[in-house]
Coordinates of C-alpha atoms in Angstrom, one line a residue:
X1301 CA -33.7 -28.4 -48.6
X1302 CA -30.6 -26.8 -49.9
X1303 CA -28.4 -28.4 -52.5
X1304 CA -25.2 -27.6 -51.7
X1305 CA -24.3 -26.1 -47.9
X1306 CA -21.6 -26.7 -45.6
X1307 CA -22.4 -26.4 -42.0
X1308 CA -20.0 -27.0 -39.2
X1309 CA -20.2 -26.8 -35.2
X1310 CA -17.0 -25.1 -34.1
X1311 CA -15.6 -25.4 -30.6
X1312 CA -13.0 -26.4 -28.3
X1313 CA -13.0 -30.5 -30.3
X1314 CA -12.5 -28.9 -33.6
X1315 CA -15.1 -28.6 -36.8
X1316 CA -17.5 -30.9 -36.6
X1317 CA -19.9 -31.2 -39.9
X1318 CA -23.8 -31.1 -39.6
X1319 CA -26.8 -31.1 -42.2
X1320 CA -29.4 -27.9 -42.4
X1321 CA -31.7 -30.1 -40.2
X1322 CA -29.5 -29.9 -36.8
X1323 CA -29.1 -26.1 -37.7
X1324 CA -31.6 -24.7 -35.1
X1325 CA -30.3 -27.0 -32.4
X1326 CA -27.1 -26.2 -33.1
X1327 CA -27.5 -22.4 -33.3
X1328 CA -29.6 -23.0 -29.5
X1329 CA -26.4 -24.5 -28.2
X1330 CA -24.1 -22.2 -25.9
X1331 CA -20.9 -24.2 -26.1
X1332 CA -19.0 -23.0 -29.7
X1333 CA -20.1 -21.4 -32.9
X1334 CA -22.0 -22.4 -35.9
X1335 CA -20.4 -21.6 -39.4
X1336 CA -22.7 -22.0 -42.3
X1337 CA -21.4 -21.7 -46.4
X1338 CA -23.8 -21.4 -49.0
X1339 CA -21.9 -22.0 -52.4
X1340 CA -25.6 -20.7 -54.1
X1341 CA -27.8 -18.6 -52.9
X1342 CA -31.2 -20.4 -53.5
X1343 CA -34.8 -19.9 -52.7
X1344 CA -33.7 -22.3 -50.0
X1345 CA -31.0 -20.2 -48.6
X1346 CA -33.2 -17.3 -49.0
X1347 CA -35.9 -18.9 -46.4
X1348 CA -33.0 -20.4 -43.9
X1349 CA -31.6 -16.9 -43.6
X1350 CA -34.6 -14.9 -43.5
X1351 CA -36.6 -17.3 -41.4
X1352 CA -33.5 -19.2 -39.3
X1353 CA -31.5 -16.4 -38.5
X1354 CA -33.7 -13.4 -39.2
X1355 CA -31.4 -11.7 -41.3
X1356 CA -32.7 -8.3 -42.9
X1357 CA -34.6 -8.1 -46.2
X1358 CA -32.2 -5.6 -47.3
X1359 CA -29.1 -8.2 -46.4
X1360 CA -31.1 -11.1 -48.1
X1361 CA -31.9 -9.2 -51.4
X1362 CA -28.0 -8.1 -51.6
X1363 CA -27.3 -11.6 -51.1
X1364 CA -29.4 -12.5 -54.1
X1365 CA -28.1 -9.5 -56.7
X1366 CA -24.3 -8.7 -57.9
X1367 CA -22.3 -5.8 -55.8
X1368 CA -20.4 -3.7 -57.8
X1369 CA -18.7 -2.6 -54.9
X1370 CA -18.0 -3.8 -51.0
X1371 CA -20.6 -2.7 -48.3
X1372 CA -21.1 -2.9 -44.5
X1373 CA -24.1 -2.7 -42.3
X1374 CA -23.7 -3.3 -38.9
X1375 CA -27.2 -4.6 -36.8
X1376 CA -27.8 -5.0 -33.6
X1377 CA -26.7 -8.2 -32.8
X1378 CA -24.5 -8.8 -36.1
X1379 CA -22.8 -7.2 -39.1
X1380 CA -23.7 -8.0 -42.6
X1381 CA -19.9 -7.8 -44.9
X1382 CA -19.7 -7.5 -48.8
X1383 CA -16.1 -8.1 -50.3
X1384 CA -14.6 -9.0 -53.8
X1385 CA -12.0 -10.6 -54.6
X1386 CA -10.5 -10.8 -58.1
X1387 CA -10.2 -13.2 -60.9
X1388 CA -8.5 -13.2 -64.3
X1389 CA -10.7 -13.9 -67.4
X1390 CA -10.1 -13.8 -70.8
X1391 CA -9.0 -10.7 -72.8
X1392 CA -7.4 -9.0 -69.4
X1393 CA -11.5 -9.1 -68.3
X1394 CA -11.2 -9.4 -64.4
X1395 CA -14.1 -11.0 -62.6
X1396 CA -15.2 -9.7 -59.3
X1397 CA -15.7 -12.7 -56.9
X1398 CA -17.9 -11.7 -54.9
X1399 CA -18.3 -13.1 -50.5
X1400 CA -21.0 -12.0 -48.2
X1401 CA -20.6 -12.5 -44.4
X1402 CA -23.5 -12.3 -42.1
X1403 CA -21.2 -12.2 -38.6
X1404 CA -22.9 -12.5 -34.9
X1405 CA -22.5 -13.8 -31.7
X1406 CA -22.4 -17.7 -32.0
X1407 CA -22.1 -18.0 -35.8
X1408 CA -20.8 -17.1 -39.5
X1409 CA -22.6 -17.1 -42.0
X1410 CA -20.8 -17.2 -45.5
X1411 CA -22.4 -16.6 -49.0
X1412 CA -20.8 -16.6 -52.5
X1413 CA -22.0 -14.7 -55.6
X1414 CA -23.5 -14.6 -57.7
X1415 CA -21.1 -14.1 -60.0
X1416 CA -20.1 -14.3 -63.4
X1417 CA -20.9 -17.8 -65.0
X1418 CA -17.9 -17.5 -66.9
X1419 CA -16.4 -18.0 -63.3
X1420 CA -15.6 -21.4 -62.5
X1421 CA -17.0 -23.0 -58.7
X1422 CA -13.3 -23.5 -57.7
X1423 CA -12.3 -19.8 -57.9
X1424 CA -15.5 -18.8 -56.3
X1425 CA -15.4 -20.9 -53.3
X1426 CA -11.3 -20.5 -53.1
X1427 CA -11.6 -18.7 -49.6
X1428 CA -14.0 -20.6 -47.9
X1429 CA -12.8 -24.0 -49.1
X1430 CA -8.9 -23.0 -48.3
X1431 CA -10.4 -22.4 -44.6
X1432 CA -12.3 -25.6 -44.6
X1433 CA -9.1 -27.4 -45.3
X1434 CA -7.6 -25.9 -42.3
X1435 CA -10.1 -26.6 -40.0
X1436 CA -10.2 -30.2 -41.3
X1437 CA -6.3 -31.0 -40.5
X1438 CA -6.4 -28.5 -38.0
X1439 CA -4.4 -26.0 -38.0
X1440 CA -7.2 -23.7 -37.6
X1441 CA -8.8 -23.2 -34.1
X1442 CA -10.7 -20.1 -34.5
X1443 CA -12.2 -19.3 -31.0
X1444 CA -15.1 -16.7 -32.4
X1445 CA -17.2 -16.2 -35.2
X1446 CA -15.1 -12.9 -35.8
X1447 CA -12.1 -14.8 -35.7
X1448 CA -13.0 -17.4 -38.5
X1449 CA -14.0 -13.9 -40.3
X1450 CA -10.9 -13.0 -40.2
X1451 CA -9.2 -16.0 -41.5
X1452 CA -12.0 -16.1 -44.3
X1453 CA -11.1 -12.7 -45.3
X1454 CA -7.1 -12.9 -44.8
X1455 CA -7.2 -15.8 -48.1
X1456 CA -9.3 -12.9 -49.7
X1457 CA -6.7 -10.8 -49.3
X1458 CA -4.0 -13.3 -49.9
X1459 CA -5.8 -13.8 -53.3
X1460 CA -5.6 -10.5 -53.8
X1461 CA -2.3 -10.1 -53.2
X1462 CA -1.6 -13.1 -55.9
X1463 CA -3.4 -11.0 -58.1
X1464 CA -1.2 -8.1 -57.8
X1465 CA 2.0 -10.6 -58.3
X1466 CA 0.4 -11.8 -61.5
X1467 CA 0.1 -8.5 -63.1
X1468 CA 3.5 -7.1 -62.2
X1469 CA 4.8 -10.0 -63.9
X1470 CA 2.9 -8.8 -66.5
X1471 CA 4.3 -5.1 -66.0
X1472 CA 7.9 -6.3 -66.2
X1473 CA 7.5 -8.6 -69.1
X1474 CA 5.8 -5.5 -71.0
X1475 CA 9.2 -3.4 -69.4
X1476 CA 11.3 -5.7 -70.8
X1477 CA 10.1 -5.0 -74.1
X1478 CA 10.3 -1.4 -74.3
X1479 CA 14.0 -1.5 -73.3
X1480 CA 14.9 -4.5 -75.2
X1481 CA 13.3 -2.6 -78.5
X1482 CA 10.9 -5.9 -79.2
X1483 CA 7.7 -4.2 -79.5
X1484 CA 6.6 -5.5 -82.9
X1485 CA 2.4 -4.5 -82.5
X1486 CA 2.4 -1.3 -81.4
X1487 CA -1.3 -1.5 -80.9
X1488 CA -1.5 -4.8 -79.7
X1489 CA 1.4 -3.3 -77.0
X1490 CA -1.1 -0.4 -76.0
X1491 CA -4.1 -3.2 -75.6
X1492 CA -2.0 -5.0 -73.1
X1493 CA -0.6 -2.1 -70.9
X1494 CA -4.4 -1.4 -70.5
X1495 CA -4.8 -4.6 -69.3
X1496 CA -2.2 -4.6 -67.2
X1497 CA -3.4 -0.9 -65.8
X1498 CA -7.3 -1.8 -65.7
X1499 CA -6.4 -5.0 -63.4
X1500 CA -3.8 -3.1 -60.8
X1501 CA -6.9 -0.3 -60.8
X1502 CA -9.2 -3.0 -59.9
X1503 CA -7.5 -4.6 -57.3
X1504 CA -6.7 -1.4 -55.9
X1505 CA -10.3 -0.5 -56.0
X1506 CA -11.3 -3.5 -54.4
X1507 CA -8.4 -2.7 -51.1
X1508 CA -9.3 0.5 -50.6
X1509 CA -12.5 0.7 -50.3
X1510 CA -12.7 -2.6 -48.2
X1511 CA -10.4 -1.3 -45.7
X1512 CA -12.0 1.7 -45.6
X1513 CA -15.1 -0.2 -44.4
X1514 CA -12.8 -2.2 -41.8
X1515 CA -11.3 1.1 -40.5
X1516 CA -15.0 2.2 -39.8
X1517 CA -15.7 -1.3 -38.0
X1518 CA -13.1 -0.5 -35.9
X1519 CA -14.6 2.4 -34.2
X1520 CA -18.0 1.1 -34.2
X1521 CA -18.5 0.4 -30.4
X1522 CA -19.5 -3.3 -28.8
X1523 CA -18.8 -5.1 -32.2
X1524 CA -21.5 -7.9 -31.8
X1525 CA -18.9 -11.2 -31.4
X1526 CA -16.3 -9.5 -33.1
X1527 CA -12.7 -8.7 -31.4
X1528 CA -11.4 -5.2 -32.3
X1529 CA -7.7 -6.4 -33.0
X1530 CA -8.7 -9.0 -35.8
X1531 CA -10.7 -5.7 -37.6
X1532 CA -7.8 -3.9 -36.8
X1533 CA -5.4 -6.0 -38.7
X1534 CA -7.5 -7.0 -41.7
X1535 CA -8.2 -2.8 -42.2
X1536 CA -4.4 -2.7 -42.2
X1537 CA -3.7 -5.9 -44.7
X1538 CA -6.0 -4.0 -46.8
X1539 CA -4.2 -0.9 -47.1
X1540 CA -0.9 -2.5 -47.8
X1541 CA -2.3 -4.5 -50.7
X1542 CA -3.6 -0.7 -51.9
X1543 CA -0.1 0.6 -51.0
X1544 CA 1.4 -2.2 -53.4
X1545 CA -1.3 -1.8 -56.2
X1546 CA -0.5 1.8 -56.1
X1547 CA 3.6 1.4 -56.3
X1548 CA 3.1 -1.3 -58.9
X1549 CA 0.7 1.3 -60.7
X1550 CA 3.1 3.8 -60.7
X1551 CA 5.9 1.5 -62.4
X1552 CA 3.5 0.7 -64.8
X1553 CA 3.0 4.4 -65.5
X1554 CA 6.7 4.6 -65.8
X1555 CA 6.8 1.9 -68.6
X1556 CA 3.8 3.6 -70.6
X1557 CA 5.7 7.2 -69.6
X1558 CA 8.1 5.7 -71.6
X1559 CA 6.8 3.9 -74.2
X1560 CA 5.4 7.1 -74.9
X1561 CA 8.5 9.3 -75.3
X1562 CA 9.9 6.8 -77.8
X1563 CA 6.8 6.8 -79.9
X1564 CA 7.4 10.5 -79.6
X1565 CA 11.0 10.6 -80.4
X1566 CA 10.0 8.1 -83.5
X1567 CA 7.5 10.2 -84.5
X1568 CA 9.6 13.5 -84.5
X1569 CA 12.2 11.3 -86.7
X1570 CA 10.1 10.4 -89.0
X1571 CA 9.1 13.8 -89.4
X1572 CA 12.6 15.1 -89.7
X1573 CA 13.0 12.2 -92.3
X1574 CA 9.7 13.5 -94.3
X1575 CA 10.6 17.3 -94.1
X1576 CA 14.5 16.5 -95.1
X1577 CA 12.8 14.0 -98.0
X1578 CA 10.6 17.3 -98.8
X1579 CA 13.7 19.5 -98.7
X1580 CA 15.4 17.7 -101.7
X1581 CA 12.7 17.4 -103.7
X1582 CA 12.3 21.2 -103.2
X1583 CA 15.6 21.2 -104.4
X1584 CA 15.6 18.8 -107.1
X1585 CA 12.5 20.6 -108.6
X1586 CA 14.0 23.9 -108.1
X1587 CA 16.9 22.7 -110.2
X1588 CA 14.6 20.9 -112.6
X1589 CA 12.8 24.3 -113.3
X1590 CA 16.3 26.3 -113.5
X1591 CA 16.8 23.9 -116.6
X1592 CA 13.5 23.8 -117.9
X1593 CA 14.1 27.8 -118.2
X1594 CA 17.7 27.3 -119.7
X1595 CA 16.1 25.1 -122.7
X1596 CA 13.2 27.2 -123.3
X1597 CA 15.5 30.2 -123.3
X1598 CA 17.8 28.2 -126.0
X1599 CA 14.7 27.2 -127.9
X1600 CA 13.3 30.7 -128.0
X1601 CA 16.5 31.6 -129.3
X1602 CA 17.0 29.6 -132.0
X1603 CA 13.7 30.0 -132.7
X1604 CA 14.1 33.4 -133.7
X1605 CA 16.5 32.6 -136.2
X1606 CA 14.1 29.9 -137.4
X1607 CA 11.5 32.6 -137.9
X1608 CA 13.3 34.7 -140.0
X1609 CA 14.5 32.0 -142.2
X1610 CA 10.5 30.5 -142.5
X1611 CA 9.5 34.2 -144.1
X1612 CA 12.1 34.7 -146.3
X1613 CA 12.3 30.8 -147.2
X1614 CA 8.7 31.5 -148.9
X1615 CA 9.3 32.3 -152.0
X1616 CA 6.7 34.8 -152.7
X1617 CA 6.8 36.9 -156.0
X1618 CA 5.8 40.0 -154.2
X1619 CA 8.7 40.3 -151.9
X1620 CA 11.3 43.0 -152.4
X1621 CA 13.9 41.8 -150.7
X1622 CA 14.4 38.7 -152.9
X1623 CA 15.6 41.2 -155.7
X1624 CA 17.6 43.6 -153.3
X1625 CA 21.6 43.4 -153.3
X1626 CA 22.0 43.6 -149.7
X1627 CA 18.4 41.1 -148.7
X1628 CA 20.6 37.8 -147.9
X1629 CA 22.8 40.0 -145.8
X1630 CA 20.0 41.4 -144.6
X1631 CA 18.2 38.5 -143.4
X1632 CA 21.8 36.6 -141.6
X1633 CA 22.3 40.3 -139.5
X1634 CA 18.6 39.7 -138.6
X1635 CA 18.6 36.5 -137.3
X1636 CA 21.9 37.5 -135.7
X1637 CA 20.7 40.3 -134.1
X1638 CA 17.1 38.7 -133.0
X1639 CA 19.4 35.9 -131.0
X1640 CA 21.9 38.3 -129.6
X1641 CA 19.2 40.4 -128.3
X1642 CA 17.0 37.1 -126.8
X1643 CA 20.0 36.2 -125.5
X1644 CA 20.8 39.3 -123.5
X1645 CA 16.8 39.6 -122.3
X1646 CA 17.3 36.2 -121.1
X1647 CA 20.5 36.3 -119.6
X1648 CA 19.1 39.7 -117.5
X1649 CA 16.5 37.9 -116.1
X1650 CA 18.9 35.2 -115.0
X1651 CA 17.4 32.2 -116.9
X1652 CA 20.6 31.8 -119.1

């Protein structure tokens, strides 16, 4: 016995709710539609769709495993749908929802996940249990299987069309601190435009390539309980939620276009700031070494003088010019002469 399974008998009186043990009387009846929703896929799901309905193994195992992306098959007396819709998690992680339809002649069959068991029942039956709310008060009178397909798969879209308002929010919040100069993280910044960019890419992702399948739906020929205008219209609510992920991607590409160019123009600041900071030090040493020069060439020539005085301040016994007339003359036109001429060599090679 399944655990959890909604099953109602649609027609002209409204929904009516039924257990899984009227389901082959019901589905024997000519008057209405049946519309089954499995919350779980179970081993008990498993046998009523493969046994009851005689649904392929290949559309019972894809019930059973995660679909990275939607699919279509279309069988001879129904079609077999895969869509996603999308759901925030934590870190900017988004969470494809995932919603099988099995859609024939006198029923709709409706199967959620599996998903992510981060992914709260709520979100994951959002579409199905939004449409079971209708039906209950009803303002939902779906005369085909096809029909309550479509209004199963129009809250997808609406869901994914709150998805898209969610981000942009997001978008112009991150805008409005690029212009307003209140970026404080720049890496914490980048980490969030990625968010922002990974769940408009995902979304958009999810829209195209749904509608792609629709648009192929519609030219398939005798759609088995199906009505050509409702898979008209859902192909086209698809592209417009791709047509406003993609203008919403494209602001966003503006704001990190621009975030760019001013971590570009503060870089190239910066860099003027380091090479003018170089420039004076260039300068300042420069200047340093034109006086390191100036006082070596000062000591050098007082040094000189210095020398002479150290020999002859010796005293030795055996030196002549202690006893010579002209040796303390001597010695002062020396030291004299040994500055003057430092002096000039230095002053040629411009140190003085």
């Amino acid at each position: 016995m399944l655990a959890v399974v909604y099953i109602f008998k649609i027609d002209d009186r409204g929904a009516v709710g039924h257990t899984v043990d009227d389901l082959d009387r019901l589905l024997a009846e000519d008057a209405g539609f049946v519309w089954v929703d499995i919350p779980h896929c179970d081993d008990d799901a498993v046998r009523v769709l493969s046994e009851t309905f005689g649904f392929h193994r290949l559309a019972v195992k894809d019930i059973r495993e995660r679909n990275r992306v939607p699919k279509m098959h279309v069988y001879a007396d129904h079609v077999f749908v895969v869509l996603h819709a999308p759901e925030r998690g934590e870190r900017g992680h988004v969470h494809y929802l995932e919603l099988d339809q099995f859609i024939g002649g006198n029923y709709l069959v409706t199967v959620h996940g599996p998903n992510n068991p981060a992914v709260s029942e709520a979100a994951a039956e959002r579409e199905t249990r939004a449409v079971r709310e209708r039906l209950a008060n009803g303002r939902l009178r779906p005369a085909s299987p096809a029909a309550l397909s479509h209004a199963v798969v129009a809250a997808l879209i609406r869901n994914q069309e709150e998805y898209v308002e969610l981000v942009t929010a997001d978008v112009w919040a991150l805008e409005q601190q690029v212009t307003g100069g209140q970026v404080a993280e720049p890496e914490a910044f980048l980490t969030d435009l990625f968010r922002a960019r990974h769940g408009l890419l995902s979304v958009r992702t999810m829209a195209a390539l749904s509608g792609a399948l629709y648009s192929h739906l519609a030219q398939v020929a005798d759609l088995p309980g199906g009505h050509r205008g409702s898979v008209d219209d859902i192909a086209d609510r698809f592209t417009r939620v791709r047509r406003i992920t993609d203008g919403q991607r494209e602001y966003l590409q503006g704001v990190i276009d621009f975030y760019q160019s001013l971590l570009t123009l503060r870089s190239t600041v910066v860099g003027q700031t380091q090479n003018d900071r170089v420039q004076e030090l260039t300068v300042a040493s420069y200047a340093q070494n034109e006086e390191v020069k100036k006082i070596s060439a000062w000591a050098a020539i007082f040094f000189a003088p210095s020398l002479v005085a150290a020999v002859y301040g010796m005293n030795f016994i055996h030196m002549p010019e202690l006893e010579w007339m002209f040796g303390y003359p001597f010695a002062v036109v020396l030291m004299v002469l040994a500055g003057m001429a430092l002096h000039w060599a230095f002053k040629r090679r411009g140190w003085l």
